[in-house]
CSV table of C-alpha atoms and ligand atoms in Angstrom, one decimal:
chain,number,residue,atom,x,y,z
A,1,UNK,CA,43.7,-40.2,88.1
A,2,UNK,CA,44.9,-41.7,84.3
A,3,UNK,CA,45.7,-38.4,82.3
A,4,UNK,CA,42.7,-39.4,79.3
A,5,UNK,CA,40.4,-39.4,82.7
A,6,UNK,CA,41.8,-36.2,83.9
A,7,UNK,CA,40.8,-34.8,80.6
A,8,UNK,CA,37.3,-36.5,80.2
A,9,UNK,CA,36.3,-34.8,83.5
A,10,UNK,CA,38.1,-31.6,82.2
A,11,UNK,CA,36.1,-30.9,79.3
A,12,UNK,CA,32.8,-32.0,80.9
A,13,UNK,CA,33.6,-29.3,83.4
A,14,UNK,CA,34.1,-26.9,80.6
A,15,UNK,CA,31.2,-28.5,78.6
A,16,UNK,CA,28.3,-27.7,82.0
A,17,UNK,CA,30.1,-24.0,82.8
A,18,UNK,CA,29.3,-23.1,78.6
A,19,UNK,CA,26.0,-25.0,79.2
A,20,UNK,CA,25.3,-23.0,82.3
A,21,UNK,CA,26.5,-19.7,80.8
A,22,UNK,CA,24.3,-20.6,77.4
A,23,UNK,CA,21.0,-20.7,79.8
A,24,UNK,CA,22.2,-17.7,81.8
A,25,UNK,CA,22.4,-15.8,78.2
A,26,UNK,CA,19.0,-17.6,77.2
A,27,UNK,CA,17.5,-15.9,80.6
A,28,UNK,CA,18.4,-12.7,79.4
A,29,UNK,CA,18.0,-12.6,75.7
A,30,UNK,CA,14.5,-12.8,75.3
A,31,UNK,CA,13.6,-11.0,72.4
A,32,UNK,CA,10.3,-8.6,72.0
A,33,UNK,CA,8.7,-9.0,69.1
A,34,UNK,CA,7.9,-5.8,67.9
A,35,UNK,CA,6.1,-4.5,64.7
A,36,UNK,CA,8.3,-3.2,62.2
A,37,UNK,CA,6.8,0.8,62.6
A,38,UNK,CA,7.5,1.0,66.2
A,39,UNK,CA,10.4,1.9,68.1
A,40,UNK,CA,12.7,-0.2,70.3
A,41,UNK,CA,11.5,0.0,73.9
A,42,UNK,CA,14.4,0.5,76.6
A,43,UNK,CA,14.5,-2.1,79.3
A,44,UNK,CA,16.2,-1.6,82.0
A,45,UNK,CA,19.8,-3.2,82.5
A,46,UNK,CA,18.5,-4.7,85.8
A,47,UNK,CA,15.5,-6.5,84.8
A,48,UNK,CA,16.5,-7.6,80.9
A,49,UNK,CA,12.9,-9.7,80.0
A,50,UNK,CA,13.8,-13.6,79.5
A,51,UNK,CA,10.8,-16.6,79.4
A,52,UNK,CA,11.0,-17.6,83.1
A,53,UNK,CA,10.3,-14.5,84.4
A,54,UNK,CA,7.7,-14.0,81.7
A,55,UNK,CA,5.8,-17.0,83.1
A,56,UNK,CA,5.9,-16.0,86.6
A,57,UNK,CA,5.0,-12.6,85.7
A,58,UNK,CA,2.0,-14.1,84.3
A,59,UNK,CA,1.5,-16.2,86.8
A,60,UNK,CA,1.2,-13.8,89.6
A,61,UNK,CA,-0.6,-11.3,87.2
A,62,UNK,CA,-3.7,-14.0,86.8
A,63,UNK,CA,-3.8,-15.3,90.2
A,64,UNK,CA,-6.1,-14.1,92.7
A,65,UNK,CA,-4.2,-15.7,95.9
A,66,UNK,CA,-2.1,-12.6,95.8
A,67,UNK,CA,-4.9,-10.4,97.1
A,68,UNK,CA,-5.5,-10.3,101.1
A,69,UNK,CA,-8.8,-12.5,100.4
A,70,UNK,CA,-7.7,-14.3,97.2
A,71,UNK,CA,-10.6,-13.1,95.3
A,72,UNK,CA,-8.5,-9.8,93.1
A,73,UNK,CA,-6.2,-10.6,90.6
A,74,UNK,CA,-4.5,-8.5,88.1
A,75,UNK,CA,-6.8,-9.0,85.6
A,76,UNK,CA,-9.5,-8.3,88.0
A,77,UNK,CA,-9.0,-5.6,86.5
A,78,UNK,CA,-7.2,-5.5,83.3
A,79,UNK,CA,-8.9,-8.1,82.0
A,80,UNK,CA,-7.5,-9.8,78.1
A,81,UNK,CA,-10.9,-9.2,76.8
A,82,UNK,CA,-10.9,-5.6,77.4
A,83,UNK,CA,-7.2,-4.7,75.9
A,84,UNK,CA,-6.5,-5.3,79.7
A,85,UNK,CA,-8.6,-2.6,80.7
A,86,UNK,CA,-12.0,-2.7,82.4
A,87,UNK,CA,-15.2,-2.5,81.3
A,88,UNK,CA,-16.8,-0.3,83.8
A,89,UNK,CA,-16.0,3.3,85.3
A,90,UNK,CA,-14.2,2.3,88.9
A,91,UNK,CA,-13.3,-1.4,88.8
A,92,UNK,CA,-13.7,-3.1,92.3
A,93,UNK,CA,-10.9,-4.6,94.4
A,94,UNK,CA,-11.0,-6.6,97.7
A,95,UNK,CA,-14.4,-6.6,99.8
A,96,UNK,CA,-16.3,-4.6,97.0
A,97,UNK,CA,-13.7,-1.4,97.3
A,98,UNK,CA,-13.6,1.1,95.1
A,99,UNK,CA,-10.9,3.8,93.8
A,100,UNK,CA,-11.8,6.8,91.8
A,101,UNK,CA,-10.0,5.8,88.1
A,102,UNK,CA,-10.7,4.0,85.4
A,103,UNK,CA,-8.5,0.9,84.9
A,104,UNK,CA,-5.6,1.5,81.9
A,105,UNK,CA,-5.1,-0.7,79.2
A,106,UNK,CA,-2.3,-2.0,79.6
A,107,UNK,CA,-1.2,-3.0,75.8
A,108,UNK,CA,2.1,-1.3,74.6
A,109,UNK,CA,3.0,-0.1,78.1
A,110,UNK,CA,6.4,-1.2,77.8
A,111,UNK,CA,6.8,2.1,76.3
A,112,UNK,CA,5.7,4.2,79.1
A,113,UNK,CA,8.8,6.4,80.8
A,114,UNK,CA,6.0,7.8,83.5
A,115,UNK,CA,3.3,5.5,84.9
A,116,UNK,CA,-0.6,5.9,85.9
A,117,UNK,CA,-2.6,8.3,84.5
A,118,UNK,CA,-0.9,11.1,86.4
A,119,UNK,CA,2.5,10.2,85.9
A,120,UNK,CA,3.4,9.3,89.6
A,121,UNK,CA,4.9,6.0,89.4
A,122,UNK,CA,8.8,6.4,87.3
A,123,UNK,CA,8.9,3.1,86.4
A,124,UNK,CA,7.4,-0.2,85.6
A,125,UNK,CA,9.0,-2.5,87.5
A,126,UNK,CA,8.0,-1.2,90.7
A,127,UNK,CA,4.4,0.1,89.8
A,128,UNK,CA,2.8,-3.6,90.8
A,129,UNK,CA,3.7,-2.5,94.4
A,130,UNK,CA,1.1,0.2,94.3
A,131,UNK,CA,-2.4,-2.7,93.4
A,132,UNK,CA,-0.7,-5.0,95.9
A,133,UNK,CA,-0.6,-2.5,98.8
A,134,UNK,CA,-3.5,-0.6,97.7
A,135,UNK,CA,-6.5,-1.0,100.0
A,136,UNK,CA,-9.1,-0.2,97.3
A,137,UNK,CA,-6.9,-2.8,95.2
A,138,UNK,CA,-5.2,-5.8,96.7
A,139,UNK,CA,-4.5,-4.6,99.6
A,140,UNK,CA,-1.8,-6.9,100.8
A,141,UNK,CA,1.1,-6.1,102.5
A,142,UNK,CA,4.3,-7.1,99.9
A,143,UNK,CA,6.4,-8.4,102.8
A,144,UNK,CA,3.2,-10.8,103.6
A,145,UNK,CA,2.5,-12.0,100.1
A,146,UNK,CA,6.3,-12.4,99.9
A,147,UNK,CA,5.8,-15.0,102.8
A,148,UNK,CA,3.2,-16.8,101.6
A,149,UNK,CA,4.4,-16.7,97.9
A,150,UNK,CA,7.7,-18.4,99.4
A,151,UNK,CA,5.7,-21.4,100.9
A,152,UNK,CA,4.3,-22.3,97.5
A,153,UNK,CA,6.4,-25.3,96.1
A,154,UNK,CA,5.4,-23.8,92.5
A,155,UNK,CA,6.1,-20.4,93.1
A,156,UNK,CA,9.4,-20.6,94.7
A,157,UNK,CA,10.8,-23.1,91.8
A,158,UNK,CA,9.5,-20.3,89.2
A,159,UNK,CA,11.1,-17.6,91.3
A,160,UNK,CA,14.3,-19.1,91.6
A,161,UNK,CA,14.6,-19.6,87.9
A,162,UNK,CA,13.3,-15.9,87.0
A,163,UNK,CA,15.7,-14.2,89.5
A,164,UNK,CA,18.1,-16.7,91.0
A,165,UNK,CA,18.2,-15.9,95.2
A,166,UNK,CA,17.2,-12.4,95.2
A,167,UNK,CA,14.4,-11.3,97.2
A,168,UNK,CA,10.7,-12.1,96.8
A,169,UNK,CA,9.8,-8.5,97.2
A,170,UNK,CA,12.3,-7.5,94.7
A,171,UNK,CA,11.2,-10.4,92.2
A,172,UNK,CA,7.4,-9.5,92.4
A,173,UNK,CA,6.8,-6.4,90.7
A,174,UNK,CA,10.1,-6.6,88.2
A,175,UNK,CA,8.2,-10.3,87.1
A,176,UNK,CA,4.5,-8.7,86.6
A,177,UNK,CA,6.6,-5.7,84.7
A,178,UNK,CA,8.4,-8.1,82.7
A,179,UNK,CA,5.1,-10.2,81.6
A,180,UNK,CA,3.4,-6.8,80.7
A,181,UNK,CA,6.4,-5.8,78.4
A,182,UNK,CA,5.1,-8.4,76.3
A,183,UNK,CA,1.6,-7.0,75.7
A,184,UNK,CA,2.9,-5.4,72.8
A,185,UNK,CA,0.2,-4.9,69.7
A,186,UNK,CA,0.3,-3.0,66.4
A,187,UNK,CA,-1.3,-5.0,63.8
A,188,UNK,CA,-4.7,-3.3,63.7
A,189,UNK,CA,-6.3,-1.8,60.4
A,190,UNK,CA,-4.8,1.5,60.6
A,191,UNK,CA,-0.8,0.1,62.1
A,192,UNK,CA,-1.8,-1.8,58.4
A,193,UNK,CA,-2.8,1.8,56.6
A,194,UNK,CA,0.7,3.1,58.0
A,195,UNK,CA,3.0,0.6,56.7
A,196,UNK,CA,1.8,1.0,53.0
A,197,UNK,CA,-1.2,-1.2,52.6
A,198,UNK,CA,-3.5,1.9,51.8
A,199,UNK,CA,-6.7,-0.6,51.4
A,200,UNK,CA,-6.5,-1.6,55.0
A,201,UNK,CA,-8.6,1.6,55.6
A,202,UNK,CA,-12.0,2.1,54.2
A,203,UNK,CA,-13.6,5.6,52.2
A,204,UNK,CA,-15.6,6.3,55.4
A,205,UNK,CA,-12.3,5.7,57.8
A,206,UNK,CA,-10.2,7.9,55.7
A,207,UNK,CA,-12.4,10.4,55.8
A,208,UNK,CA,-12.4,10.1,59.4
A,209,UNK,CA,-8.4,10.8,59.5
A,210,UNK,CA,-8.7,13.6,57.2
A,211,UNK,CA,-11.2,15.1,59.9
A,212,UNK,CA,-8.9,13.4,62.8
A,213,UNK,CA,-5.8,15.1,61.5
A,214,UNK,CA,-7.4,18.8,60.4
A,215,UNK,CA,-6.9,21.8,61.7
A,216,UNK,CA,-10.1,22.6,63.4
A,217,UNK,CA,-10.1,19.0,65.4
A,218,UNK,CA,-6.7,18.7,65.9
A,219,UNK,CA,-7.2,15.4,67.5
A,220,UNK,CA,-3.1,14.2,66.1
A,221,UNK,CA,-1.6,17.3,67.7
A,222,UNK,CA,-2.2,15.1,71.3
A,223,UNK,CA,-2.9,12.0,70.0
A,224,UNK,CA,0.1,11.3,67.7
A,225,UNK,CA,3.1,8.8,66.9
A,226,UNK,CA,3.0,4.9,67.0
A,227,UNK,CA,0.7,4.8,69.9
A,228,UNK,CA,-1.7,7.5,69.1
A,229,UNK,CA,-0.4,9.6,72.2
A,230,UNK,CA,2.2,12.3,72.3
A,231,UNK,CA,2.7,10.8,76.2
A,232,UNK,CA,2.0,14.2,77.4
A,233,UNK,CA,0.2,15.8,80.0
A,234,UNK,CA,-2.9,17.9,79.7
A,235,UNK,CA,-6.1,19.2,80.4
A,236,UNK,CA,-8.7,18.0,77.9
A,237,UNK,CA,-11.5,20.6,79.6
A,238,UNK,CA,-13.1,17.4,81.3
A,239,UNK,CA,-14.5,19.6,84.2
A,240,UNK,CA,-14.4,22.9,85.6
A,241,UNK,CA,-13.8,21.3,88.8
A,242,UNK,CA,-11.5,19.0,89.0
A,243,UNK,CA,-12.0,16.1,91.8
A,244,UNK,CA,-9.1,14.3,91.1
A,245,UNK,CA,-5.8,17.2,90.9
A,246,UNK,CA,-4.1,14.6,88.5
A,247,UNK,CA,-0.3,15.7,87.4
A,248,UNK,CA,-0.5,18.3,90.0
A,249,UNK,CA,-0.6,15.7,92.4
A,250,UNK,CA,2.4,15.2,92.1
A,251,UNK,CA,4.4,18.1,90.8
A,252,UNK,CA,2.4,20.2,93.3
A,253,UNK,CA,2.4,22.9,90.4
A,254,UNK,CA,-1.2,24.5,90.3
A,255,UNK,CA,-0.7,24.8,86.4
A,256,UNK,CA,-0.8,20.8,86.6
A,257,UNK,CA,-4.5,20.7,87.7
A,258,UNK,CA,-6.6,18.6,85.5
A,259,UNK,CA,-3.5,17.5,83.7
A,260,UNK,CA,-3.4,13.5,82.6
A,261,UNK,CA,-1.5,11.6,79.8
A,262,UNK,CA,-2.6,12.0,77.0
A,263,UNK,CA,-4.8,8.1,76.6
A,264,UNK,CA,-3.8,6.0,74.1
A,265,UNK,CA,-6.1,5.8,71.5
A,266,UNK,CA,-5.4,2.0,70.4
A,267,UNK,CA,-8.6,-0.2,70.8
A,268,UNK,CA,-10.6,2.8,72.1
A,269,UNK,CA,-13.4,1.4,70.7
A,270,UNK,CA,-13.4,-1.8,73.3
A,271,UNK,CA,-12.3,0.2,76.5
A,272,UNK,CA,-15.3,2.0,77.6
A,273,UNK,CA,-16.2,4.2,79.4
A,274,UNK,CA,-14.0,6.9,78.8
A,275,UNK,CA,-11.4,9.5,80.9
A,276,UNK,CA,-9.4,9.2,83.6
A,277,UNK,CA,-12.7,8.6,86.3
A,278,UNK,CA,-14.7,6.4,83.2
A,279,UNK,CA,-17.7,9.5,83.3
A,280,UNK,CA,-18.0,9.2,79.3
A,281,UNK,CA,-19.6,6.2,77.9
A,282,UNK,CA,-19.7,6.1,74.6
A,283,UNK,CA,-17.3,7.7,71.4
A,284,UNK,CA,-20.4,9.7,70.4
A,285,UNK,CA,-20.5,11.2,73.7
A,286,UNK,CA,-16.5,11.7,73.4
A,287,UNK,CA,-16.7,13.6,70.1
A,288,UNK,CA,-19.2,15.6,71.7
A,289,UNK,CA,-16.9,17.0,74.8
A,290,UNK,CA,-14.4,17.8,72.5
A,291,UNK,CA,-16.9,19.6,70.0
A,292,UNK,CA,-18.1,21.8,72.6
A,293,UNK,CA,-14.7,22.9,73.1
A,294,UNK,CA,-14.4,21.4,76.9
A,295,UNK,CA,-15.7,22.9,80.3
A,296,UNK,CA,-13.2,25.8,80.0
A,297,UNK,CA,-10.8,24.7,82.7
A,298,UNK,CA,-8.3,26.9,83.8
A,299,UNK,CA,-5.6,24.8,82.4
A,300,UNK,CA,-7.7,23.8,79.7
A,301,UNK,CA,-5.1,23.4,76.7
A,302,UNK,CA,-5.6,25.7,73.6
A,303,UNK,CA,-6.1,23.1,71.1
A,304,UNK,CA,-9.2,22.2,72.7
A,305,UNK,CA,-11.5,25.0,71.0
A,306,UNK,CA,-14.6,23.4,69.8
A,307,UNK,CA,-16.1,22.8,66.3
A,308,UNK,CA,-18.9,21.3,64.5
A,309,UNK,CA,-19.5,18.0,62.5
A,310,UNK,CA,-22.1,16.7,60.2
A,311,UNK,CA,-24.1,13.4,61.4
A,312,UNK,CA,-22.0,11.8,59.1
A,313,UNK,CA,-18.7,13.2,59.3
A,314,UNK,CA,-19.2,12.1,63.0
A,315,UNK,CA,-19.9,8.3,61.7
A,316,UNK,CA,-16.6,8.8,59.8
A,317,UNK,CA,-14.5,10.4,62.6
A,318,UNK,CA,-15.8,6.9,65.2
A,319,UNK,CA,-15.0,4.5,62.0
A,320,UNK,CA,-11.6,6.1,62.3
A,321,UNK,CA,-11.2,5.2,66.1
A,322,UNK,CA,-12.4,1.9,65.2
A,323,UNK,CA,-9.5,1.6,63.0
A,324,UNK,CA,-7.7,1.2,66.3
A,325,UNK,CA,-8.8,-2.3,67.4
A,326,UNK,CA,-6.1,-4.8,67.2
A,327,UNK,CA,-8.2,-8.3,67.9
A,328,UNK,CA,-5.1,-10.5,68.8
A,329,UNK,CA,-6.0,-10.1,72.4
A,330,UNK,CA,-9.7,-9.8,72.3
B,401,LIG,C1,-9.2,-2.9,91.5
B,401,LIG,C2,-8.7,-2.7,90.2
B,401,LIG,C3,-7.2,-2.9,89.8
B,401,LIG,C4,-6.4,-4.0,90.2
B,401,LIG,C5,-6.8,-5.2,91.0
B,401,LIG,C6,-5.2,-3.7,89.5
B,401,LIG,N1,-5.2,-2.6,88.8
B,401,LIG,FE1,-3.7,-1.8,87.7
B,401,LIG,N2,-4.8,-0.1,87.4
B,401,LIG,C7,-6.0,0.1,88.0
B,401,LIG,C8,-6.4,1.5,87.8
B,401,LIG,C9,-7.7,2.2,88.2
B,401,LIG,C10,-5.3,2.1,87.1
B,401,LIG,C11,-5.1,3.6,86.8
B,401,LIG,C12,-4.4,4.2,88.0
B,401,LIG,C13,-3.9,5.6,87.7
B,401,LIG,O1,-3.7,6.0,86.6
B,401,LIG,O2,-3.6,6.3,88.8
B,401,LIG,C14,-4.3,1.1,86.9
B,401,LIG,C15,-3.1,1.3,86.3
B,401,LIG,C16,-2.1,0.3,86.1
B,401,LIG,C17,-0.9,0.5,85.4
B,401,LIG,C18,-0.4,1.8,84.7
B,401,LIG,C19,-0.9,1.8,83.3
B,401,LIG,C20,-0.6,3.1,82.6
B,401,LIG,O3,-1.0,3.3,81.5
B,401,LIG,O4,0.0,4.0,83.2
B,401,LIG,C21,-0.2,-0.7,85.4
B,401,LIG,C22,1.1,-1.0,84.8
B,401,LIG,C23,-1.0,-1.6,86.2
B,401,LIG,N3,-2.2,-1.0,86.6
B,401,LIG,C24,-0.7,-2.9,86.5
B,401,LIG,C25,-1.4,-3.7,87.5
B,401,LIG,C26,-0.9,-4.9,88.0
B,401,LIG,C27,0.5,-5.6,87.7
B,401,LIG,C28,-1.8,-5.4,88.9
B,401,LIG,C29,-1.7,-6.6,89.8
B,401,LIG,C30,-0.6,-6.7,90.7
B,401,LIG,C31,-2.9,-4.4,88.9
B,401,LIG,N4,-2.6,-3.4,88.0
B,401,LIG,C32,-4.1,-4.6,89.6
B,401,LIG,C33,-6.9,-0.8,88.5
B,401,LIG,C34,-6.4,-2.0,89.0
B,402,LIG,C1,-4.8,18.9,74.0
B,402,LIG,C2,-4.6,17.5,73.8
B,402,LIG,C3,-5.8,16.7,73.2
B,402,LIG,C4,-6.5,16.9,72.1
B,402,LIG,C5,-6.3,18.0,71.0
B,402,LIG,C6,-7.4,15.8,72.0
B,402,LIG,N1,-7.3,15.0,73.1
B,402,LIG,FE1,-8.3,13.3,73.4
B,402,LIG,N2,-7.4,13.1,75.2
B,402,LIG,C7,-6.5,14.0,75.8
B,402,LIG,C8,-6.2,13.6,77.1
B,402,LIG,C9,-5.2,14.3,78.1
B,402,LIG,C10,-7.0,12.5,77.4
B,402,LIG,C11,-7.0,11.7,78.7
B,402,LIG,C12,-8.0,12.4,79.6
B,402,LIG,C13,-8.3,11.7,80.9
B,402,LIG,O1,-7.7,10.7,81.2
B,402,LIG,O2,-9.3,12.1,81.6
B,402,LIG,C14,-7.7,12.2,76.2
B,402,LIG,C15,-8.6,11.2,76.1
B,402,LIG,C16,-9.3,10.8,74.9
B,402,LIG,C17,-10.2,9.7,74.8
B,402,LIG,C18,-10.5,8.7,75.8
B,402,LIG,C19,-9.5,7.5,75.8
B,402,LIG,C20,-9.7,6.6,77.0
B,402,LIG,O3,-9.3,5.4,76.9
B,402,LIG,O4,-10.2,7.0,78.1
B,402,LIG,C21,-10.7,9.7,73.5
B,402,LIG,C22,-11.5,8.7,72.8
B,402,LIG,C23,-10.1,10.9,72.8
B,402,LIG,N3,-9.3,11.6,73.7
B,402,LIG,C24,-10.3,11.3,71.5
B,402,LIG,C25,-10.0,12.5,71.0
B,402,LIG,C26,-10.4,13.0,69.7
B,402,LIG,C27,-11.4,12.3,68.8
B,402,LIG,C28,-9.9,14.2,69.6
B,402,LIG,C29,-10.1,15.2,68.5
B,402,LIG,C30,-11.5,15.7,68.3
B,402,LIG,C31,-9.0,14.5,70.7
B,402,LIG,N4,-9.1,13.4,71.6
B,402,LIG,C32,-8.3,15.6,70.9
B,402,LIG,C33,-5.9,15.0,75.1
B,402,LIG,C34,-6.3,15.5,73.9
């Protein structure tokens, strides 16, 4: 070979290992975007977000084929529309099943360290294993859907771009964590209120924070921060009698009865019903539980101690939580 071809095919060598390492870096440097008041979400080292395994995430979370009858997806579920919550009490899964919670939203959950409503799941990449195996969900074997998922011409060119030659059961839950990672929101009414434009709020809606933040409702001392959610557990004085054990469930500690995280309070007003089993319907009806002080669990938390409002200091406190609704999504 003549030295200037010897060099030619030189630097193209060098020229396609940059141009491979420059879409290796692209895979991993996808970059949230995030409103300026929040904090920076950690991902985890082993699943960095990049656009091709957003896409499959998506993908899989919108297609129905991954259930055992092809008739449940995702957003079944967790549907755009709803915040990617439901609007009903117990959503239903494959062959008209039913579970006993009410579907989360699932905006801003890149921030959770604990997931499900009791905590139970430690992180986000594996939770999608739980809706796929769940009878009253998908109810699909992973190792199956893996199968079929790997016959799919489409699918297995998105897979191998998202996560190179690892496994299929590996890929499918880290890709539906990564495309939820994105459902990041923050520009509602009040995110505006907080970053200094104070006429994004109107006279009735600051009233209702004055009332949302005093000492008798307390509402900020659980609902608080970024996310309106200290992401702590406790017993809001739902029931006397707990159906559904909640934290304890999984800590085993009797003191956990009743115990959920905290809910999020951003787009309250478009996820009805309410609570962890969806048994309130309406905000009115919400204010009143809390009024009455709870059901006077055993773990009831203190702050929970009742008071009373005017008609229209109610109207205020609900065109507060309406100050919540971020429409990007809806
Ligand atoms: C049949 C309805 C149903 C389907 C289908 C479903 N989910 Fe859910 N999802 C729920 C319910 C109910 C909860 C609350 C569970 C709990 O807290 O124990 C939930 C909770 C979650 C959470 C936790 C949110 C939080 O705030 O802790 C994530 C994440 C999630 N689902 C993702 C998914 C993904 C991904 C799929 C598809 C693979 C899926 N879900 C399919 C009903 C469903
Ligand atoms: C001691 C902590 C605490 C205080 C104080 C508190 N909450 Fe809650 N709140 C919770 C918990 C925990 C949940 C979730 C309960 C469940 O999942 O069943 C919740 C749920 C809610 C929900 C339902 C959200 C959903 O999507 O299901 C609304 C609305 C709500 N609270 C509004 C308020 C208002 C308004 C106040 C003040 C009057 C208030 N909360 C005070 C802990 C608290």
């Amino acid at each position: 070979m003549s030295n200037a071809l010897e060099k030619i095919y030189r630097k193209t060598a060098i020229l396609l290992v940059s141009a491979v390492f420059f879409f290796a870096s692209c895979q991993t440097d996808y970059v949230l975007e995030l409103p300026n008041h929040f904090p920076t979400p950690i991902i985890p080292d082993d699943n960095k977000i990049s656009a091709a395994k957003i896409a499959l995430g998506k993908k899989l979370f919108f297609d129905p084929n991954i259930s055992i009858d092809s008739t449940v997806s995702c957003a079944t579920c967790h549907k755009p529309e709803y915040a990617f919550a439901d609007n009903v009490a117990i959503s239903t899964g494959v062959n008209g099943s039913r579970n006993k919670r009410n579907a989360t939203s699932l905006i801003n959950a890149v921030y959770l360290d604990l997931v499900n409503k009791d905590g139970g799941v430690v992180k986000l990449d594996i939770q999608a294993v739980v809706p796929i195996e769940d009878e009253h969900e998908m109810n699909i074997p992973i190792v199956k859907l893996a199968k079929s998922l790997k016959n799919n011409d489409q699918y297995q060119k998105m897979f191998e771009a998202a996560y190179g030659d690892a496994s299929y059961i590996y890929a499918i839950p880290r890709a539906l964590a990564s495309y939820i990672r994105t459902l990041v929101q923050g520009d509602s009414n009040y995110d505006r209120y907080i970053q200094g434009d104070k006429s994004a709020l109107t006279d009735s809606q600051l009233r209702g924070k004055r009332l949302f933040e005093s000492d008798s409702l307390a509402c900020n001392d659980c609902h608080s921060g970024f996310d309106l959610t200290d992401y702590s557990f406790q017993n809001n004085g739902l029931y006397q009698l707990y159906p559904d054990a909640g934290r304890a469930l999984i800590t085993l500690d009797s003191l956990d009865r009743g115990k959920f995280r905290v809910a999020s309070l951003r787009n309250v007003a478009v996820t009805k019903p309410y609570m962890y089993d969806g048994s309130i319907a309406t905000l009115s009806e919400v204010i009143d539980h809390y009024a009455k002080g709870g059901q006077g669990h055993i773990n009831q938390s203190e702050k929970i101690k009742g008071f009373k409002l005017s008609q229209q200091e109610k109207d205020d406190l609900i065109s507060f939580l309406k100050s919540f609704t971020d429409s990007s999504y809806l």
